[in-house]
Coordinates of C-alpha atoms in Angstrom, one line a residue:
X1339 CA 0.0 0.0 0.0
X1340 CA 2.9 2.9 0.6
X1341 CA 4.1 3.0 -3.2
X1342 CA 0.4 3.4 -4.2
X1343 CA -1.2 7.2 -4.4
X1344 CA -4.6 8.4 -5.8
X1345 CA -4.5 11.6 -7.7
X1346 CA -7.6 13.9 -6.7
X1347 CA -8.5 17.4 -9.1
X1348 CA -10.8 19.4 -6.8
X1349 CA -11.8 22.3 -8.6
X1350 CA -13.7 24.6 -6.6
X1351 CA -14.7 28.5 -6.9
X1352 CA -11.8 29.7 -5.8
X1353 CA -9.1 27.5 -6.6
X1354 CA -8.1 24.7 -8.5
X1355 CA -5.7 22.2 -6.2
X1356 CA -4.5 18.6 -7.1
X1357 CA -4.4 15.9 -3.7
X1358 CA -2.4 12.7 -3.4
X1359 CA -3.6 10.5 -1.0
X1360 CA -2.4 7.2 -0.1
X1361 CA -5.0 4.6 0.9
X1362 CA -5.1 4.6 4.8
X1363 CA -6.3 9.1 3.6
X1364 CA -3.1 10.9 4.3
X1365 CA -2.0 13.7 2.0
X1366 CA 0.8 12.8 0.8
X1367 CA 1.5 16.0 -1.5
X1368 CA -0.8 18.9 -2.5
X1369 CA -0.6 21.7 -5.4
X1370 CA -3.1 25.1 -5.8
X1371 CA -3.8 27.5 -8.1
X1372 CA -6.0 30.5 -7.2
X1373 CA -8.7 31.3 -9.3
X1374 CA -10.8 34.2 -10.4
X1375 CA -14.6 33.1 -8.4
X1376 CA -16.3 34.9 -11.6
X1377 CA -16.2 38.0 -14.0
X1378 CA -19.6 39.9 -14.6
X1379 CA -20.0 41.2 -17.8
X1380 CA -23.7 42.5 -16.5
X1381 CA -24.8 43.0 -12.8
X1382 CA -26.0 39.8 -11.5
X1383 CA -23.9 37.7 -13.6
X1384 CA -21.1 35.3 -13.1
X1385 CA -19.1 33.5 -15.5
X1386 CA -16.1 32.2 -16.0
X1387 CA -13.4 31.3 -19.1
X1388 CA -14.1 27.6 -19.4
X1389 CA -10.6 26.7 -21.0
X1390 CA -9.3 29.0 -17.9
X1391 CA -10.5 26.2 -15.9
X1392 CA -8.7 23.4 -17.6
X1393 CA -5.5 25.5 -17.8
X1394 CA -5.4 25.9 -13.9
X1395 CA -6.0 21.7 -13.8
X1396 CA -3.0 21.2 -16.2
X1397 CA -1.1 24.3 -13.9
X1398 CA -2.1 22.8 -10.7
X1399 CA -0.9 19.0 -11.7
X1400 CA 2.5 20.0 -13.0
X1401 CA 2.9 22.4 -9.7
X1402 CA 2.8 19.0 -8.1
X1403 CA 5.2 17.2 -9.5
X1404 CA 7.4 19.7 -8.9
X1405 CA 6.2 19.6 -5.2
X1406 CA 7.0 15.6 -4.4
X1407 CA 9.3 12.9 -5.1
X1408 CA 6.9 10.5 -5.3
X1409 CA 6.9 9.4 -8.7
X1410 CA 3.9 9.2 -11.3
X1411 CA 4.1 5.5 -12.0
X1412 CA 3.2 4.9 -8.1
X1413 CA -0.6 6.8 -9.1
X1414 CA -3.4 3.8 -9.7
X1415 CA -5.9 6.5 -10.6
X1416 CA -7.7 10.0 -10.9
X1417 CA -10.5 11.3 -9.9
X1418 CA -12.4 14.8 -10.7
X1419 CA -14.4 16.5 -8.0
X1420 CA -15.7 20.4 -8.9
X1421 CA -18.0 22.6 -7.5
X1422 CA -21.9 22.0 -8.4
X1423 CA -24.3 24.1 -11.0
X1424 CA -21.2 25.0 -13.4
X1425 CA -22.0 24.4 -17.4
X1426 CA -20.4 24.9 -20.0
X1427 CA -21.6 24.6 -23.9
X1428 CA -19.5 22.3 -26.2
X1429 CA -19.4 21.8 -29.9
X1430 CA -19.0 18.9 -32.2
X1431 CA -15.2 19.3 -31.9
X1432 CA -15.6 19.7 -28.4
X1433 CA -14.4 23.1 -28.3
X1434 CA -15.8 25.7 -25.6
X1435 CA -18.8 28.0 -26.9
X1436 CA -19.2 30.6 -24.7
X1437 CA -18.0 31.7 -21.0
X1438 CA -19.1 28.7 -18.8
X1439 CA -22.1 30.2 -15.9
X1440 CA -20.9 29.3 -12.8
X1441 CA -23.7 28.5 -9.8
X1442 CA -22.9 31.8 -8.9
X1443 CA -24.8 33.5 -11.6
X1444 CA -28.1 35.5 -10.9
X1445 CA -29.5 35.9 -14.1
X1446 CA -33.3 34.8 -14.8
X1447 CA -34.8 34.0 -18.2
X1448 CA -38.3 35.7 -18.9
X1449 CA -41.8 34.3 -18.9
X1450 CA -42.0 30.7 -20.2
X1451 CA -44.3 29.6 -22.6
X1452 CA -46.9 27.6 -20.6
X1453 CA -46.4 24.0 -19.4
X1454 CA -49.1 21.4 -20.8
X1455 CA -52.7 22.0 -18.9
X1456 CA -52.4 18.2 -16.8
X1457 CA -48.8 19.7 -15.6
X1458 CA -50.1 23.1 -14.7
X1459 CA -53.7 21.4 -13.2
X1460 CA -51.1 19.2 -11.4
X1461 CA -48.2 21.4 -9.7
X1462 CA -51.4 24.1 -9.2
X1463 CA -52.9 21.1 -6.7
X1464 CA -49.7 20.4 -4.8
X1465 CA -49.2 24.3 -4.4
X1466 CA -45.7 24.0 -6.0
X1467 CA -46.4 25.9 -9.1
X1468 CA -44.4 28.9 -8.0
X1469 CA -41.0 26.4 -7.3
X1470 CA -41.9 25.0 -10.7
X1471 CA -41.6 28.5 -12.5
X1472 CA -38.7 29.8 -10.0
X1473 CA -36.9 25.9 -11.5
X1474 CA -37.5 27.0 -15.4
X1475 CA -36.5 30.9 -15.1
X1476 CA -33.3 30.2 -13.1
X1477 CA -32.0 27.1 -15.6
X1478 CA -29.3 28.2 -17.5
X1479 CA -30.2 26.2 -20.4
X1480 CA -33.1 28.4 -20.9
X1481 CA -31.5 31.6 -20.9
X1482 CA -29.0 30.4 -23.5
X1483 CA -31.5 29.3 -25.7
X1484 CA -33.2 32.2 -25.1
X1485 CA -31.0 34.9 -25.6
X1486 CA -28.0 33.7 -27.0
X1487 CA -29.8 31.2 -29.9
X1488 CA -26.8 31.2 -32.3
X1489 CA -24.9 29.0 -29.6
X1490 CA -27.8 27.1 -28.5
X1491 CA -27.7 25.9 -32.4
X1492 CA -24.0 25.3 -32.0
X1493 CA -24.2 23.4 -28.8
X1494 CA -23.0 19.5 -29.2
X1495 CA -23.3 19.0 -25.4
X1496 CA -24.6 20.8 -22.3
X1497 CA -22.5 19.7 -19.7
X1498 CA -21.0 20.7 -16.2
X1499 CA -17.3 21.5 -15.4
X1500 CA -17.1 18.0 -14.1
X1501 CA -18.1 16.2 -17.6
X1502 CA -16.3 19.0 -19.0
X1503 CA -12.7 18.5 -17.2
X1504 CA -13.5 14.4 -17.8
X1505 CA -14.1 15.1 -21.4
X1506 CA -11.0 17.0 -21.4
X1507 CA -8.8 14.3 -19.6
X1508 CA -10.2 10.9 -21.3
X1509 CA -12.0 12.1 -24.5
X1510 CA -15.7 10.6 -23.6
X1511 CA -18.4 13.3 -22.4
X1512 CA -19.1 11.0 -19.4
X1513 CA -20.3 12.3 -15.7
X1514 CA -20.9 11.0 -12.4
X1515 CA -24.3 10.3 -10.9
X1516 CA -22.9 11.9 -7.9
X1517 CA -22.1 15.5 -9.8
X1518 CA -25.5 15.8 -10.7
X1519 CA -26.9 18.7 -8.9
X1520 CA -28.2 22.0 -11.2
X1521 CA -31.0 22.9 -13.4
X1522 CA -31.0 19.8 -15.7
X1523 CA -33.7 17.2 -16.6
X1524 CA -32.7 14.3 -13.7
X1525 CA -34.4 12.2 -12.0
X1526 CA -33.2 12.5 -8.3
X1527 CA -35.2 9.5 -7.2
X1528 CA -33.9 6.8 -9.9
X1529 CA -30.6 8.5 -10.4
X1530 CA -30.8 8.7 -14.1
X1531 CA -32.1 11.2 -16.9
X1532 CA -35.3 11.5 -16.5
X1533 CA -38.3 9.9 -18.1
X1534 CA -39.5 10.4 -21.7
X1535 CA -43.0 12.2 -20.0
X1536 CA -41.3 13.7 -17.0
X1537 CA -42.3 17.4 -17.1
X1538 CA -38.2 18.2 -17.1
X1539 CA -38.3 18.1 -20.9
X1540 CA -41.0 20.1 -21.3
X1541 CA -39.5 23.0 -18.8
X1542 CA -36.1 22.9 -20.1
X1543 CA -35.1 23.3 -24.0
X1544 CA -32.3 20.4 -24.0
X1545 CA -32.9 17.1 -25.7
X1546 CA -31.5 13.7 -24.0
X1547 CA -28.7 13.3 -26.7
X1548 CA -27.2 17.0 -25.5
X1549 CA -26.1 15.3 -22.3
X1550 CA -23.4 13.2 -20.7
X1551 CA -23.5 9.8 -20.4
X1552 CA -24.3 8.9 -16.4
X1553 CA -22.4 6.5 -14.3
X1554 CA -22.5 5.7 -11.1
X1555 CA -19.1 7.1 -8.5
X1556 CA -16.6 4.7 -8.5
X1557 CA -16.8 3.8 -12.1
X1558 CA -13.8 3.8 -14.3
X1559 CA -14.8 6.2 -17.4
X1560 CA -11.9 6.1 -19.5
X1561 CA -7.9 6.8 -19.4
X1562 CA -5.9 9.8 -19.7
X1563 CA -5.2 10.1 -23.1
X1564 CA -2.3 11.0 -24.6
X1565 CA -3.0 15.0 -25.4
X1566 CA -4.6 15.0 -21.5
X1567 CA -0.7 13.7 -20.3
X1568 CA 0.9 16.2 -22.1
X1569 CA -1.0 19.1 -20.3
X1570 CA -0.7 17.4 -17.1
X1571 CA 1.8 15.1 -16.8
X1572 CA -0.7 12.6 -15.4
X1573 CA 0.8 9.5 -16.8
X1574 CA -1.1 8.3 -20.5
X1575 CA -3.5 5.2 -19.7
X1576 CA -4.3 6.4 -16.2
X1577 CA -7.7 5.0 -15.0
X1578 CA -9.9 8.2 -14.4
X1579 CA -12.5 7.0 -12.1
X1580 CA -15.9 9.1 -11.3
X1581 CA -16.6 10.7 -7.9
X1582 CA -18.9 13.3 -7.3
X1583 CA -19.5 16.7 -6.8
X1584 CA -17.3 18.6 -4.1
X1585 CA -20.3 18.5 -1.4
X1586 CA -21.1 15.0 -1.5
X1587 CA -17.2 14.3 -1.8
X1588 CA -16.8 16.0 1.2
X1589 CA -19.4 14.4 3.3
X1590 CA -17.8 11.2 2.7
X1591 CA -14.7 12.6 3.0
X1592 CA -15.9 13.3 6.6
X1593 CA -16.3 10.2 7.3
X1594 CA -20.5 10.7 7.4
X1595 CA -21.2 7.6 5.4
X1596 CA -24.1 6.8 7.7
X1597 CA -27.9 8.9 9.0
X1598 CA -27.0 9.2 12.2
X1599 CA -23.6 11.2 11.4
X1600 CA -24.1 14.6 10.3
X1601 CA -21.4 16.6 7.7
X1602 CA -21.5 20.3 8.7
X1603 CA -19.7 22.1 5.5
X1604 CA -18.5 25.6 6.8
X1605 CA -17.6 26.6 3.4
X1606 CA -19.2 29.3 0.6
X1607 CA -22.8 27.6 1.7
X1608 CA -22.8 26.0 4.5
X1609 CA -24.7 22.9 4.6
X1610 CA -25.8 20.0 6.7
X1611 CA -25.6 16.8 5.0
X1612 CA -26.6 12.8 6.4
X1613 CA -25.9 9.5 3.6
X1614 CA -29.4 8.1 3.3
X1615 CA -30.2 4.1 1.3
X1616 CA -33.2 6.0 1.5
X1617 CA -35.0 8.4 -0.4
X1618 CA -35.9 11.4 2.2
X1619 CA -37.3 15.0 0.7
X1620 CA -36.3 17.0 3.8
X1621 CA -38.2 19.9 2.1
X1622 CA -41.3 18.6 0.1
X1623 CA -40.7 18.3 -3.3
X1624 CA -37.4 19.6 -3.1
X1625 CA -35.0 16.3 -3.8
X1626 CA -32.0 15.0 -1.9
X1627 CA -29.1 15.0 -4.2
X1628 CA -27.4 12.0 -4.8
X1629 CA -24.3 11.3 -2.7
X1630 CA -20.8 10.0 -3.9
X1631 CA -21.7 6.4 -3.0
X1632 CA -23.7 4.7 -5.4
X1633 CA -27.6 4.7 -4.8
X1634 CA -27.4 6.4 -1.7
X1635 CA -28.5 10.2 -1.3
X1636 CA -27.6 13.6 0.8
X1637 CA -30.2 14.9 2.7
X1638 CA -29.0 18.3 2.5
X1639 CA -29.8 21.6 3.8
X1640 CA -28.2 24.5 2.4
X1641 CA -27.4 27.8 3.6
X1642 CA -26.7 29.6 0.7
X1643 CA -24.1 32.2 1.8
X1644 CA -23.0 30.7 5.0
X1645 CA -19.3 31.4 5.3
X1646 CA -19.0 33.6 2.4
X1647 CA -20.3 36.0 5.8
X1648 CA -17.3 35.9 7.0
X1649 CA -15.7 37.3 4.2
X1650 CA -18.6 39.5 3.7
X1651 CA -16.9 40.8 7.7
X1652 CA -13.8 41.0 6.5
X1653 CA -14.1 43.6 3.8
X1654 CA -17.0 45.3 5.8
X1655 CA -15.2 45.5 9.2
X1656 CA -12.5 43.5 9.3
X1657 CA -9.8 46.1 8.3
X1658 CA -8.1 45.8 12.3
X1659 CA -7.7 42.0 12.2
X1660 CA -6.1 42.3 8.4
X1661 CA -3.8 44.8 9.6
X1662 CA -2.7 43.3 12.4
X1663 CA -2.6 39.8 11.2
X1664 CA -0.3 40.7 8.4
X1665 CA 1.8 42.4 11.1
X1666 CA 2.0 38.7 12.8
X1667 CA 1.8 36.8 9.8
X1668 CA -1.2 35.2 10.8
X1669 CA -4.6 35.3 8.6
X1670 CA -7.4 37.7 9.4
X1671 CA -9.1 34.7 10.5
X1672 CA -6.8 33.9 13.0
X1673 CA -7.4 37.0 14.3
X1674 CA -10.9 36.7 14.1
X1675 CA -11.3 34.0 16.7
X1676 CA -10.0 36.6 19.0
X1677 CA -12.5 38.6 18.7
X1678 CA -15.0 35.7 19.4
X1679 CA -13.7 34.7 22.4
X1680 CA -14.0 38.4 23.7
X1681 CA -17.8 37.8 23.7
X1682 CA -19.4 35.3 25.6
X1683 CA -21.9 32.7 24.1
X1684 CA -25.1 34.4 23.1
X1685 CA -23.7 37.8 22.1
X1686 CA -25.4 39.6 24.7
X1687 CA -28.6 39.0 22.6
X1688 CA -27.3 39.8 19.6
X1689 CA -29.3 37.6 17.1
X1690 CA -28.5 36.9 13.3
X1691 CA -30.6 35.5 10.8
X1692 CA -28.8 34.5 7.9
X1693 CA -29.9 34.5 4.7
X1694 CA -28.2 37.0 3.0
X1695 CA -29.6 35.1 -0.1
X1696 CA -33.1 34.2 -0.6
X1697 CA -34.3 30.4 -1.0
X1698 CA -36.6 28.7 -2.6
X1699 CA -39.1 27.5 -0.2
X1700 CA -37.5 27.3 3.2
X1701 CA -36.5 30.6 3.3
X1702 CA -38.5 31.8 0.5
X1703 CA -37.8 33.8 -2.3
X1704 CA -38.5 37.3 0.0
X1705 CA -36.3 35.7 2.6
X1706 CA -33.4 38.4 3.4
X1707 CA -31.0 38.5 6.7
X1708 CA -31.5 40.5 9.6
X1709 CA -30.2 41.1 13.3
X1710 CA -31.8 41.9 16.2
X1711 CA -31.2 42.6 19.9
X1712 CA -28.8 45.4 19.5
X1713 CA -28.0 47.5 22.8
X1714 CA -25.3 50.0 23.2
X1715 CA -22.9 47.1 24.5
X1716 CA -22.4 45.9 21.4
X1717 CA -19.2 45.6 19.0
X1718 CA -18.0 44.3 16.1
X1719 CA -16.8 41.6 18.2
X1720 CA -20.5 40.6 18.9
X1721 CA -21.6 40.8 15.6
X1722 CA -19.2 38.4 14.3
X1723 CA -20.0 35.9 16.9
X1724 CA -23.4 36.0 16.1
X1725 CA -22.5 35.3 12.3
X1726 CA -21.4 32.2 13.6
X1727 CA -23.6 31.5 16.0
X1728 CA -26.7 32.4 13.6
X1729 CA -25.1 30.1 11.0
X1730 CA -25.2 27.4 13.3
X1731 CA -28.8 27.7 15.0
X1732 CA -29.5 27.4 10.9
X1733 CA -27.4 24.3 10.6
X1734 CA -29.4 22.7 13.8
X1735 CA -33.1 23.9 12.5
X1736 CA -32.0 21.5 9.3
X1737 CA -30.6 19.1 11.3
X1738 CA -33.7 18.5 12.8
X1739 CA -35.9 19.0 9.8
X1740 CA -33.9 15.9 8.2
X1741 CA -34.4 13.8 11.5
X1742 CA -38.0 14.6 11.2
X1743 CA -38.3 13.3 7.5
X1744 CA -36.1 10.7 8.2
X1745 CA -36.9 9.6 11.2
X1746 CA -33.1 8.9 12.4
X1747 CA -31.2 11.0 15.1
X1748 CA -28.2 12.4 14.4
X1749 CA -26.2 11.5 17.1
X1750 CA -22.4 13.0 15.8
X1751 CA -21.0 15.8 13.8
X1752 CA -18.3 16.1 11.7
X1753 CA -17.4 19.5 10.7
X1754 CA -15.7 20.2 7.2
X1755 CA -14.8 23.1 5.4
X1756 CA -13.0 26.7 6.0
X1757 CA -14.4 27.6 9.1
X1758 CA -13.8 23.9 10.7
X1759 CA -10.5 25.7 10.6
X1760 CA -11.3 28.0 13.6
X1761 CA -11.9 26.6 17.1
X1762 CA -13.7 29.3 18.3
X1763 CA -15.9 28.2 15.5
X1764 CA -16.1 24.1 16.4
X1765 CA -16.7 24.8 20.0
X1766 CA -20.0 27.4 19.5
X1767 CA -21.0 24.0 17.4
X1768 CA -20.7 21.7 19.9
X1769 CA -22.6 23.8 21.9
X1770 CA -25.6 24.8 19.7
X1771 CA -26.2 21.3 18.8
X1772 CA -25.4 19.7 22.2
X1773 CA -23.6 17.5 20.3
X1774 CA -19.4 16.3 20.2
X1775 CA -18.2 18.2 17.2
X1776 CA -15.4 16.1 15.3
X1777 CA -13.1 17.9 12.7
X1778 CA -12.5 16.1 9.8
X1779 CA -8.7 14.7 10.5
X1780 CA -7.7 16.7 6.8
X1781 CA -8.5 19.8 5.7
X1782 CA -9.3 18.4 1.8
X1783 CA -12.2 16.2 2.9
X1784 CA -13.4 16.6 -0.9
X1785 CA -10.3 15.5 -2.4
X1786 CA -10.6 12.7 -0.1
X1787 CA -14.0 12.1 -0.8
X1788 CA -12.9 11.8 -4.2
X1789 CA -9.7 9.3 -3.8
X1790 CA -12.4 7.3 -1.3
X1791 CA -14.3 7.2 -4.8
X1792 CA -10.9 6.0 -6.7
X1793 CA -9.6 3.4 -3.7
X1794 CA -13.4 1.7 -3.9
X1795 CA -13.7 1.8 -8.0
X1796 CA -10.5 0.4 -8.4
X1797 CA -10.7 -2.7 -5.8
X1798 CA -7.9 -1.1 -4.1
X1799 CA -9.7 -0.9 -1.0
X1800 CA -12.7 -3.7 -1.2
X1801 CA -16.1 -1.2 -1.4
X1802 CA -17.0 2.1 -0.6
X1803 CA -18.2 1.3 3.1
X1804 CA -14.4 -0.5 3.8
X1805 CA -12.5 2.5 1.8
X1806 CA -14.4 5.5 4.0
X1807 CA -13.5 3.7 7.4
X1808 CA -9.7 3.3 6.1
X1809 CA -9.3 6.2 4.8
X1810 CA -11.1 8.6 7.5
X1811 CA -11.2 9.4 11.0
X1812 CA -11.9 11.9 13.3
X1813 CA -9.7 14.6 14.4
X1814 CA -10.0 16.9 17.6
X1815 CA -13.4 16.6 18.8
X1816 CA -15.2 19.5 20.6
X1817 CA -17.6 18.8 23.4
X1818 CA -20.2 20.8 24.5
X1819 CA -19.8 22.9 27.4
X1820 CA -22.7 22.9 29.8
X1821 CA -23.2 26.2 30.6
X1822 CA -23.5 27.6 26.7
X1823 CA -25.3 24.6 25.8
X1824 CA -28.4 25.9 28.5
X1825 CA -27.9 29.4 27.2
X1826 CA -28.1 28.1 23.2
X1827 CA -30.9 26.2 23.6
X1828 CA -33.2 29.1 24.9
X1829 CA -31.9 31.5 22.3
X1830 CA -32.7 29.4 19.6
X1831 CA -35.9 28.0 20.7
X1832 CA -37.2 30.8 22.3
X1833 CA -35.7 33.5 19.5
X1834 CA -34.2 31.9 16.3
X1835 CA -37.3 29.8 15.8
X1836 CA -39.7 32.0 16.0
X1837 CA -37.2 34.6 13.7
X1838 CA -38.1 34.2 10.2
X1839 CA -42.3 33.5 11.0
X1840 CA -42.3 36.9 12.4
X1841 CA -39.7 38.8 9.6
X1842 CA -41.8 37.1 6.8
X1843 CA -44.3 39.4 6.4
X1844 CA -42.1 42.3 6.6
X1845 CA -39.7 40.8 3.9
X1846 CA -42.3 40.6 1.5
X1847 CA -43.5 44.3 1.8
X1848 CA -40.0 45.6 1.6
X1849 CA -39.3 43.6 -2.0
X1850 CA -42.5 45.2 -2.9
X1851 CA -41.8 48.4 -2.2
X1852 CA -38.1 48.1 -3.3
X1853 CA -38.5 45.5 -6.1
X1854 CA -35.2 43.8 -4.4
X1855 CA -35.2 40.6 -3.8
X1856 CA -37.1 40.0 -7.2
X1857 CA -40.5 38.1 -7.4
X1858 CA -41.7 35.9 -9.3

């Protein structure tokens, strides 16, 4: 087992970064390359140079080798794991069309023509017509063909910046099952392209053949060819295996292969994830997505600009921390945690809601952020502790919305992402959830989930179940102190729960008045 390595290509908003991992889930090596998150050409959107993305792959793998002696031969296989909603347009040659849209991108198509009368009767009856419509004018695929119909004509393949970098690396536009998560005509149930009479088809303008072909993770989809090996210096013949999307990766990457074991994701969204056999809608007619083990699925909750806040702190108040932490040579971060531990736990009643991003039915699409409880005591201290804490009383209210629909009790957490970085962080966790809160024992829990994906596919470890328990383990674990824990649980029963019922009302009236958020 030590001369053998698994090659991992995370590419995520901000960076592109290539992992070797051996198969008891120690980095072994690591490369990055920063990215550009988007460029705008028009307010609201967010795009990205498709190619750029593939050139930062190739940069990021050759940055490695130069990193490690361990040599190339030693790698049994590759695996590509990207961030989710990300497509790009391809042509018959397979060359790139147009800037990919990255998940990222605001824009909304216009009115749609009208779904057939049995559709419209039906959705109309299950009160979910207003979902349907919000589905149909955020798909990309519609705005394309919309707006841009001279590369709609052109387009060979609609695919996302995973099938994209696989295309690029073995030369078949072939996907994982487990990438699957945007506006595109899937079944989330059956795990395949949807049905011939779904309504999908008749929402979006793509046809079946415009798509990858699906395979379950831990299939092997082709072999680095020979142009691929040239860019990257990823040896020529080299299995490429599927994984999954970065957020399932990194669940299993956790080591949350089962209900009971919760993935917190402090990342860009933060999210609270459990691996399911079974199929649980912990939002009504809103689907789990599928996980990075075959026919499982993620019972997910989302919060869609979770730790971007703390950046969002950063720029807005954060100037101190940058200054001084460059004077240390520590990160503003670092510094950060500081000023959490000024404050005790509750903030003095400082409360946060926080989405600073509307949903699509829990929040809703009027949902905005707010804070309440401010007193003359307060400091920017407080009001980044209650970022965190409000982020976490979010993380909880899923947690028990998916024990509800599932009717399993999360019993452990394990914390992944930027801000499992922090302990300040980990420890108001433990304590909002009354729960031990275990940080995943490597940063990259993606990239792992992704060589867990390689190690099960190609036999080196003997399934997916024995390849998560080699290759992952908990690292420091926080428990919850007492004394917060009382304090937590009155604040957000008492206060967060009763937050958004209250602000709803008000929401709505100011994007009528304002015309911000915008309605449907």
């Amino acid at each position: 087992m030590a001369d053998q390595y698994l090659l991992s290509i995370d590419n995520g908003t901000q960076s592109v970064r290539t992992l070797l991992f051996d198969l008891n889930g120690n980095l072994a090596a690591k490369a990055q390359i920063h990215l550009q998150a988007y460029f705008s050409d028009h307010p609201g959107w967010a795009e990205h140079d498709a190619d750029g993305y593939w050139d930062a792959v190739a940069a990021a793998c050759q940055q490695l080798w130069r990193s490690t002696d361990i040599p190339r031969s030693a790698i049994k296989g590759v695996a590509v794991t990207t961030q989710r909603g990300t497509v790009v347009n391809l042509d018959r040659d397979g060359k790139v069309l147009r800037p990919a849209i990255t998940w990222l991108d605001q824009r909304r198509v216009g009115k749609q023509k009208p779904l057939s009368l049995w559709w419209r009767t039906a959705f109309k009856l299950a009160r979910v017509d207003s979902t349907i419509e919000y589905f149909r004018r955020e798909a990309e695929i519609n705005w394309i063909a919309e707006h841009q119909p001279e590369i709609w004509a052109k387009t060979h393949k609609y695919v996302l910046l995973s099938g994209f970098l696989n295309y690029r690396l073995c030369g078949r536009h072939v996907d994982s099952i487990g990438s699957q998560v945007a506006y595109l005509p899937f079944d989330y149930k059956r795990h395949k392209w949807a049905g011939a009479h779904d309504w999908k088809w008749e929402a979006l303008r793509v046809r079946k053949d415009m798509l990858s072909e699906l395979v379950a993770p831990g299939t092997v989809i082709g072999a680095i060819t020979a142009s691929a090996a040239a860019a990257t210096g990823i040896p020529e013949g080299t299995p490429l295996v599927a994984a999954a999307a970065d957020k399932a990766c990194e669940v299993i990457g956790a080591g949350s292969l089962e209900p009971h074991i919760a993935c917190l994701s402090y990342g860009t969204t933060a999210t609270i994830n459990t691996t399911s056999r079974k199929y649980v809608e912990v939002t009504p007619f809103i689907p789990p997505y599928p996980a990075a083990v075959p026919g499982a699925y993620s019972t997910e909750v989302q919060i869609f600009r979770g730790y971007w806040m703390v950046n969002w702190f950063k720029e807005q108040f954060g100037h101190l921390e940058q200054i001084a932490g460059a004077e240390q040579g520590l990160a503003p971060e670092a510094m950060f945690d500081l000023l959490v531990n000024e404050v005790p736990p509750g903030s003095m009643g400082l409360m946060l809601q926080p989405y600073w991003s509307p949903g699509i039915r829990i929040p809703g699409p009027e949902a905005k952020g707010a804070m309440i409880g401010f007193g003359d005591v307060h400091t920017r201290a407080h009001m980044y502790r209650a970022i965190l804490e409000g982020l976490a009383y979010a993380l909880r209210e899923g947690k028990e919305r998916i024990e509800k629909r599932s009717g399993v009790a999360v019993t452990e957490l394990r914390i992944a992402g930027g801000g499992s970085q922090s302990d300040a962080a980990m420890q108001l966790t433990a304590d909002i959830f009354g729960l031990p809160a275990a940080r995943a024992h490597v940063y990259e829990t993606s990239g792992l989930g992704a060589a867990i994906a390689i190690a099960a596919g190609l036999g080196l470890h003997k399934d997916f179940d024995t390849a998560t328990r080699a290759m992952t383990r908990p690292g420091r674990i926080f428990h919850p102190i007492a004394a917060n824990q009382q304090i937590y649980d009155q604040l957000y029963r008492r206060v967060y729960l009763r937050m958004y019922k209250q602000l709803q009302p008000m929401y709505q009236q100011i994007a009528d008045i304002t015309g911000y958020p915008e309605q449907l």
